[in-house]
PDB file of C-alpha atoms in Angstrom:
ATOM      1  CA  MET Q   1      93.529  85.875 130.423  1.00  0.00           C
ATOM      2  CA  GLU Q   2      90.263  87.707 131.102  1.00  0.00           C
ATOM      3  CA  ALA Q   3      88.278  84.476 130.811  1.00  0.00           C
ATOM      4  CA  ARG Q   4      90.499  82.786 133.397  1.00  0.00           C
ATOM      5  CA  ILE Q   5      90.202  85.765 135.742  1.00  0.00           C
ATOM      6  CA  GLU Q   6      86.424  85.607 135.397  1.00  0.00           C
ATOM      7  CA  LYS Q   7      86.480  81.873 136.184  1.00  0.00           C
ATOM      8  CA  ILE Q   8      88.587  82.489 139.293  1.00  0.00           C
ATOM      9  CA  LYS Q   9      86.218  85.300 140.299  1.00  0.00           C
ATOM     10  CA  GLN Q  10      83.316  82.843 140.041  1.00  0.00           C
ATOM     11  CA  GLN Q  11      85.215  80.241 142.091  1.00  0.00           C
ATOM     12  CA  LEU Q  12      85.778  82.826 144.824  1.00  0.00           C
ATOM     13  CA  GLN Q  13      82.146  84.006 144.755  1.00  0.00           C
ATOM     14  CA  SER Q  14      80.837  80.437 144.994  1.00  0.00           C
ATOM     15  CA  GLN Q  15      82.719  80.152 148.306  1.00  0.00           C
ATOM     16  CA  GLY Q  16      81.584  83.552 149.600  1.00  0.00           C
ATOM     17  CA  TYR Q  17      84.704  85.564 148.680  1.00  0.00           C
ATOM     18  CA  LYS Q  18      85.208  88.554 146.409  1.00  0.00           C
ATOM     19  CA  LEU Q  19      87.886  89.143 143.825  1.00  0.00           C
ATOM     20  CA  THR Q  20      89.236  92.317 145.411  1.00  0.00           C
ATOM     21  CA  PRO Q  21      91.642  94.543 143.454  1.00  0.00           C
ATOM     22  CA  GLN Q  22      94.531  93.125 145.519  1.00  0.00           C
ATOM     23  CA  ARG Q  23      93.512  89.546 144.779  1.00  0.00           C
ATOM     24  CA  GLU Q  24      93.049  90.366 141.112  1.00  0.00           C
ATOM     25  CA  ALA Q  25      96.535  91.907 140.912  1.00  0.00           C
ATOM     26  CA  THR Q  26      97.951  88.720 142.473  1.00  0.00           C
ATOM     27  CA  VAL Q  27      96.021  86.493 140.067  1.00  0.00           C
ATOM     28  CA  ARG Q  28      97.203  88.552 137.088  1.00  0.00           C
ATOM     29  CA  VAL Q  29     100.837  88.141 138.162  1.00  0.00           C
ATOM     30  CA  LEU Q  30     100.335  84.386 138.500  1.00  0.00           C
ATOM     31  CA  LEU Q  31      98.731  84.180 135.050  1.00  0.00           C
ATOM     32  CA  GLU Q  32     101.459  86.291 133.434  1.00  0.00           C
ATOM     33  CA  ASN Q  33     104.173  84.079 134.982  1.00  0.00           C
ATOM     34  CA  GLU Q  34     102.382  80.746 134.829  1.00  0.00           C
ATOM     35  CA  GLN Q  35     105.447  78.713 133.839  1.00  0.00           C
ATOM     36  CA  ASP Q  36     107.696  80.070 136.595  1.00  0.00           C
ATOM     37  CA  HIS Q  37     106.581  78.342 139.846  1.00  0.00           C
ATOM     38  CA  LEU Q  38     106.764  81.592 141.812  1.00  0.00           C
ATOM     39  CA  SER Q  39     107.326  81.831 145.544  1.00  0.00           C
ATOM     40  CA  ALA Q  40     105.219  84.200 147.667  1.00  0.00           C
ATOM     41  CA  GLU Q  41     108.126  86.654 147.679  1.00  0.00           C
ATOM     42  CA  ASP Q  42     108.421  86.446 143.884  1.00  0.00           C
ATOM     43  CA  VAL Q  43     104.702  87.122 143.541  1.00  0.00           C
ATOM     44  CA  PHE Q  44     104.933  90.028 145.981  1.00  0.00           C
ATOM     45  CA  MET Q  45     107.793  91.695 144.092  1.00  0.00           C
ATOM     46  CA  LEU Q  46     105.889  91.415 140.800  1.00  0.00           C
ATOM     47  CA  VAL Q  47     102.595  92.584 142.334  1.00  0.00           C
ATOM     48  CA  LYS Q  48     104.376  95.581 143.912  1.00  0.00           C
ATOM     49  CA  ASP Q  49     105.263  96.789 140.407  1.00  0.00           C
ATOM     50  CA  LYS Q  50     101.566  96.837 139.463  1.00  0.00           C
ATOM     51  CA  ALA Q  51     100.035  97.886 142.782  1.00  0.00           C
ATOM     52  CA  PRO Q  52     102.585  99.487 145.145  1.00  0.00           C
ATOM     53  CA  GLU Q  53     100.053  99.761 147.985  1.00  0.00           C
ATOM     54  CA  ILE Q  54      99.795  95.964 148.416  1.00  0.00           C
ATOM     55  CA  GLY Q  55     101.652  94.488 151.374  1.00  0.00           C
ATOM     56  CA  LEU Q  56     103.416  91.151 151.678  1.00  0.00           C
ATOM     57  CA  ALA Q  57     100.841  89.889 154.206  1.00  0.00           C
ATOM     58  CA  THR Q  58      98.027  90.550 151.715  1.00  0.00           C
ATOM     59  CA  VAL Q  59      99.847  88.558 149.035  1.00  0.00           C
ATOM     60  CA  TYR Q  60     100.445  85.681 151.497  1.00  0.00           C
ATOM     61  CA  ARG Q  61      96.768  85.652 152.535  1.00  0.00           C
ATOM     62  CA  THR Q  62      95.651  85.724 148.897  1.00  0.00           C
ATOM     63  CA  LEU Q  63      97.941  82.834 147.952  1.00  0.00           C
ATOM     64  CA  GLU Q  64      96.750  80.778 150.931  1.00  0.00           C
ATOM     65  CA  LEU Q  65      93.100  81.454 150.112  1.00  0.00           C
ATOM     66  CA  LEU Q  66      93.576  80.538 146.443  1.00  0.00           C
ATOM     67  CA  SER Q  67      95.391  77.395 147.543  1.00  0.00           C
ATOM     68  CA  GLU Q  68      92.580  76.425 149.945  1.00  0.00           C
ATOM     69  CA  LEU Q  69      90.034  76.956 147.157  1.00  0.00           C
ATOM     70  CA  HIS Q  70      92.119  74.752 144.805  1.00  0.00           C
ATOM     71  CA  VAL Q  71      92.740  77.592 142.357  1.00  0.00           C
ATOM     72  CA  LEU Q  72      96.465  77.189 143.072  1.00  0.00           C
ATOM     73  CA  GLU Q  73      98.583  74.270 144.068  1.00  0.00           C
ATOM     74  CA  LYS Q  74     101.104  74.994 146.801  1.00  0.00           C
ATOM     75  CA  MET Q  75     104.263  72.982 146.198  1.00  0.00           C
ATOM     76  CA  ASN Q  76     107.617  72.444 147.820  1.00  0.00           C
ATOM     77  CA  PHE Q  77     110.423  71.125 145.636  1.00  0.00           C
ATOM     78  CA  GLY Q  78     112.711  70.268 148.552  1.00  0.00           C
ATOM     79  CA  ASP Q  79     114.368  73.677 148.838  1.00  0.00           C
ATOM     80  CA  GLY Q  80     112.197  74.822 151.753  1.00  0.00           C
ATOM     81  CA  VAL Q  81     110.385  77.440 149.653  1.00  0.00           C
ATOM     82  CA  ALA Q  82     106.665  77.173 148.962  1.00  0.00           C
ATOM     83  CA  ARG Q  83     105.908  77.782 145.305  1.00  0.00           C
ATOM     84  CA  TYR Q  84     102.554  78.299 143.662  1.00  0.00           C
ATOM     85  CA  ASP Q  85     101.180  76.896 140.457  1.00  0.00           C
ATOM     86  CA  LEU Q  86      97.806  77.701 138.896  1.00  0.00           C
ATOM     87  CA  ARG Q  87      95.644  74.653 138.417  1.00  0.00           C
ATOM     88  CA  ASP Q  88      94.438  74.045 134.876  1.00  0.00           C
ATOM     89  CA  ASP Q  89      90.890  72.760 134.519  1.00  0.00           C
ATOM     90  CA  SER Q  90      91.612  71.408 131.049  1.00  0.00           C
ATOM     91  CA  THR Q  91      93.391  68.388 132.531  1.00  0.00           C
ATOM     92  CA  ARG Q  92      91.997  65.958 135.079  1.00  0.00           C
ATOM     93  CA  HIS Q  93      95.169  65.995 137.134  1.00  0.00           C
ATOM     94  CA  HIS Q  94      97.951  68.403 137.773  1.00  0.00           C
ATOM     95  CA  HIS Q  95     101.109  68.186 135.698  1.00  0.00           C
ATOM     96  CA  HIS Q  96     104.370  66.653 136.865  1.00  0.00           C
ATOM     97  CA  HIS Q  97     107.801  68.172 137.436  1.00  0.00           C
ATOM     98  CA  LEU Q  98     111.452  67.524 136.617  1.00  0.00           C
ATOM     99  CA  ILE Q  99     113.477  69.165 139.400  1.00  0.00           C
ATOM    100  CA  CYS Q 100     117.192  69.699 138.836  1.00  0.00           C
ATOM    101  CA  VAL Q 101     119.241  69.100 141.995  1.00  0.00           C
ATOM    102  CA  GLN Q 102     122.170  71.088 140.578  1.00  0.00           C
ATOM    103  CA  CYS Q 103     120.693  74.353 139.296  1.00  0.00           C
ATOM    104  CA  GLY Q 104     117.233  74.206 140.887  1.00  0.00           C
ATOM    105  CA  SER Q 105     115.328  74.533 137.608  1.00  0.00           C
ATOM    106  CA  VAL Q 106     111.833  73.057 137.395  1.00  0.00           C
ATOM    107  CA  ASP Q 107     110.526  71.767 134.083  1.00  0.00           C
ATOM    108  CA  GLU Q 108     107.007  70.489 133.525  1.00  0.00           C
ATOM    109  CA  ILE Q 109     105.575  67.329 132.024  1.00  0.00           C
ATOM    110  CA  MET Q 110     102.069  68.126 130.854  1.00  0.00           C
ATOM    111  CA  GLU Q 111     101.104  64.509 130.097  1.00  0.00           C
ATOM    112  CA  ASP Q 112      99.438  62.323 132.714  1.00  0.00           C
ATOM    113  CA  TRP Q 113     101.412  59.089 132.742  1.00  0.00           C
ATOM    114  CA  LEU Q 114      99.608  57.586 135.714  1.00  0.00           C
ATOM    115  CA  GLY Q 115      96.165  56.892 134.194  1.00  0.00           C
ATOM    116  CA  PRO Q 116      96.657  53.100 133.966  1.00  0.00           C
ATOM    117  CA  LEU Q 117      97.934  52.986 137.551  1.00  0.00           C
ATOM    118  CA  GLU Q 118      94.889  54.923 138.773  1.00  0.00           C
ATOM    119  CA  GLU Q 119      92.596  52.517 136.942  1.00  0.00           C
ATOM    120  CA  ARG Q 120      94.345  49.572 138.613  1.00  0.00           C
ATOM    121  CA  LEU Q 121      94.077  51.187 142.056  1.00  0.00           C
ATOM    122  CA  ASP Q 122      90.356  51.635 141.468  1.00  0.00           C
ATOM    123  CA  ARG Q 123      89.872  48.107 140.146  1.00  0.00           C
ATOM    124  CA  ASP Q 124      92.130  46.164 142.555  1.00  0.00           C
ATOM    125  CA  PHE Q 125      91.787  48.237 145.723  1.00  0.00           C
ATOM    126  CA  ASN Q 126      88.492  50.098 145.207  1.00  0.00           C
ATOM    127  CA  PHE Q 127      90.494  53.301 145.725  1.00  0.00           C
ATOM    128  CA  GLN Q 128      89.388  56.352 143.763  1.00  0.00           C
ATOM    129  CA  VAL Q 129      92.308  58.700 143.106  1.00  0.00           C
ATOM    130  CA  LEU Q 130      91.213  62.331 143.163  1.00  0.00           C
ATOM    131  CA  ASP Q 131      94.571  63.846 142.339  1.00  0.00           C
ATOM    132  CA  HIS Q 132      98.268  63.069 142.318  1.00  0.00           C
ATOM    133  CA  ARG Q 133     101.602  64.725 141.760  1.00  0.00           C
ATOM    134  CA  LEU Q 134     104.777  63.179 140.445  1.00  0.00           C
ATOM    135  CA  ASP Q 135     108.128  64.913 140.879  1.00  0.00           C
ATOM    136  CA  PHE Q 136     111.382  63.584 139.477  1.00  0.00           C
ATOM    137  CA  GLN Q 137     114.633  64.813 140.984  1.00  0.00           C
ATOM    138  CA  GLY Q 138     117.773  64.605 138.907  1.00  0.00           C
ATOM    139  CA  ILE Q 139     120.051  66.581 136.624  1.00  0.00           C
ATOM    140  CA  CYS Q 140     118.401  68.662 133.892  1.00  0.00           C
ATOM    141  CA  TYR Q 141     119.401  68.768 130.243  1.00  0.00           C
ATOM    142  CA  ARG Q 142     121.029  72.192 130.743  1.00  0.00           C
ATOM    143  CA  CYS Q 143     123.374  70.924 133.451  1.00  0.00           C
ATOM    144  CA  ASN Q 144     123.986  67.706 131.503  1.00  0.00           C
ATOM    145  CA  GLU Q 145     125.006  69.754 128.453  1.00  0.00           C
ATOM    146  CA  ARG Q 146     127.407  71.850 130.559  1.00  0.00           C
ATOM    147  CA  GLY Q 147     128.930  68.693 132.019  1.00  0.00           C
ATOM    148  CA  LYS Q 148     129.674  66.891 128.745  1.00  0.00           C
ATOM    149  CA  PRO Q 149     133.363  66.266 128.024  1.00  0.00           C
ATOM    150  CA  ASP Q 150     133.253  68.349 124.831  1.00  0.00           C
ATOM    151  CA  SER Q 151     132.270  71.405 126.861  1.00  0.00           C
ATOM    152  CA  LEU Q 152     134.956  70.933 129.522  1.00  0.00           C
ATOM    153  CA  ASP Q 153     138.336  72.654 129.428  1.00  0.00           C
ATOM    154  CA  LYS Q 154     140.517  69.715 128.376  1.00  0.00           C
ATOM    155  CA  SER Q 155     143.671  71.274 129.852  1.00  0.00           C
ATOM    156  CA  LYS Q 156     142.146  70.818 133.329  1.00  0.00           C
ATOM    157  CA  THR Q 157     141.005  67.221 132.844  1.00  0.00           C
ATOM    158  CA  THR Q 158     143.064  64.339 134.111  1.00  0.00           C
ATOM    159  CA  VAL Q 159     142.763  60.867 132.639  1.00  0.00           C
ATOM    160  CA  THR Q 160     143.501  57.946 134.948  1.00  0.00           C
ATOM    161  CA  GLU Q 161     143.777  54.325 133.955  1.00  0.00           C
TER     162      GLU Q 161
END
């Protein structure tokens, strides 16, 4: 974690910003909850536990700055809530998401399935893709498991022919 914080500190400094204690507390919360796609309010509640003096506006400003500097990706999964995801320099592109329309869960696909398409766009259209995001909306495995006939109360099911 310390290495990633140092890298983010360097990214901020290269753009003329400092990693203030408030920004560092926000970054630590994001790193500790990297798989959770936190909203600004989620981040604020978790930061408040570590640094009670930090206000919601400070957390919002920090998230916006980190988003502008491409440290974070700001996403909206169709529920009207902005969520934040740390970008990972180990992959060329950001990961993709499976968004459940029933329970709202968000699962990640860490593989980049669009490499051949990007190569074709470059070759056929002279278009260089810098980044992309692919979101699938559907019903997750958890909801599918709950909806299987074996898990339903058979006394409440009606069979029609």
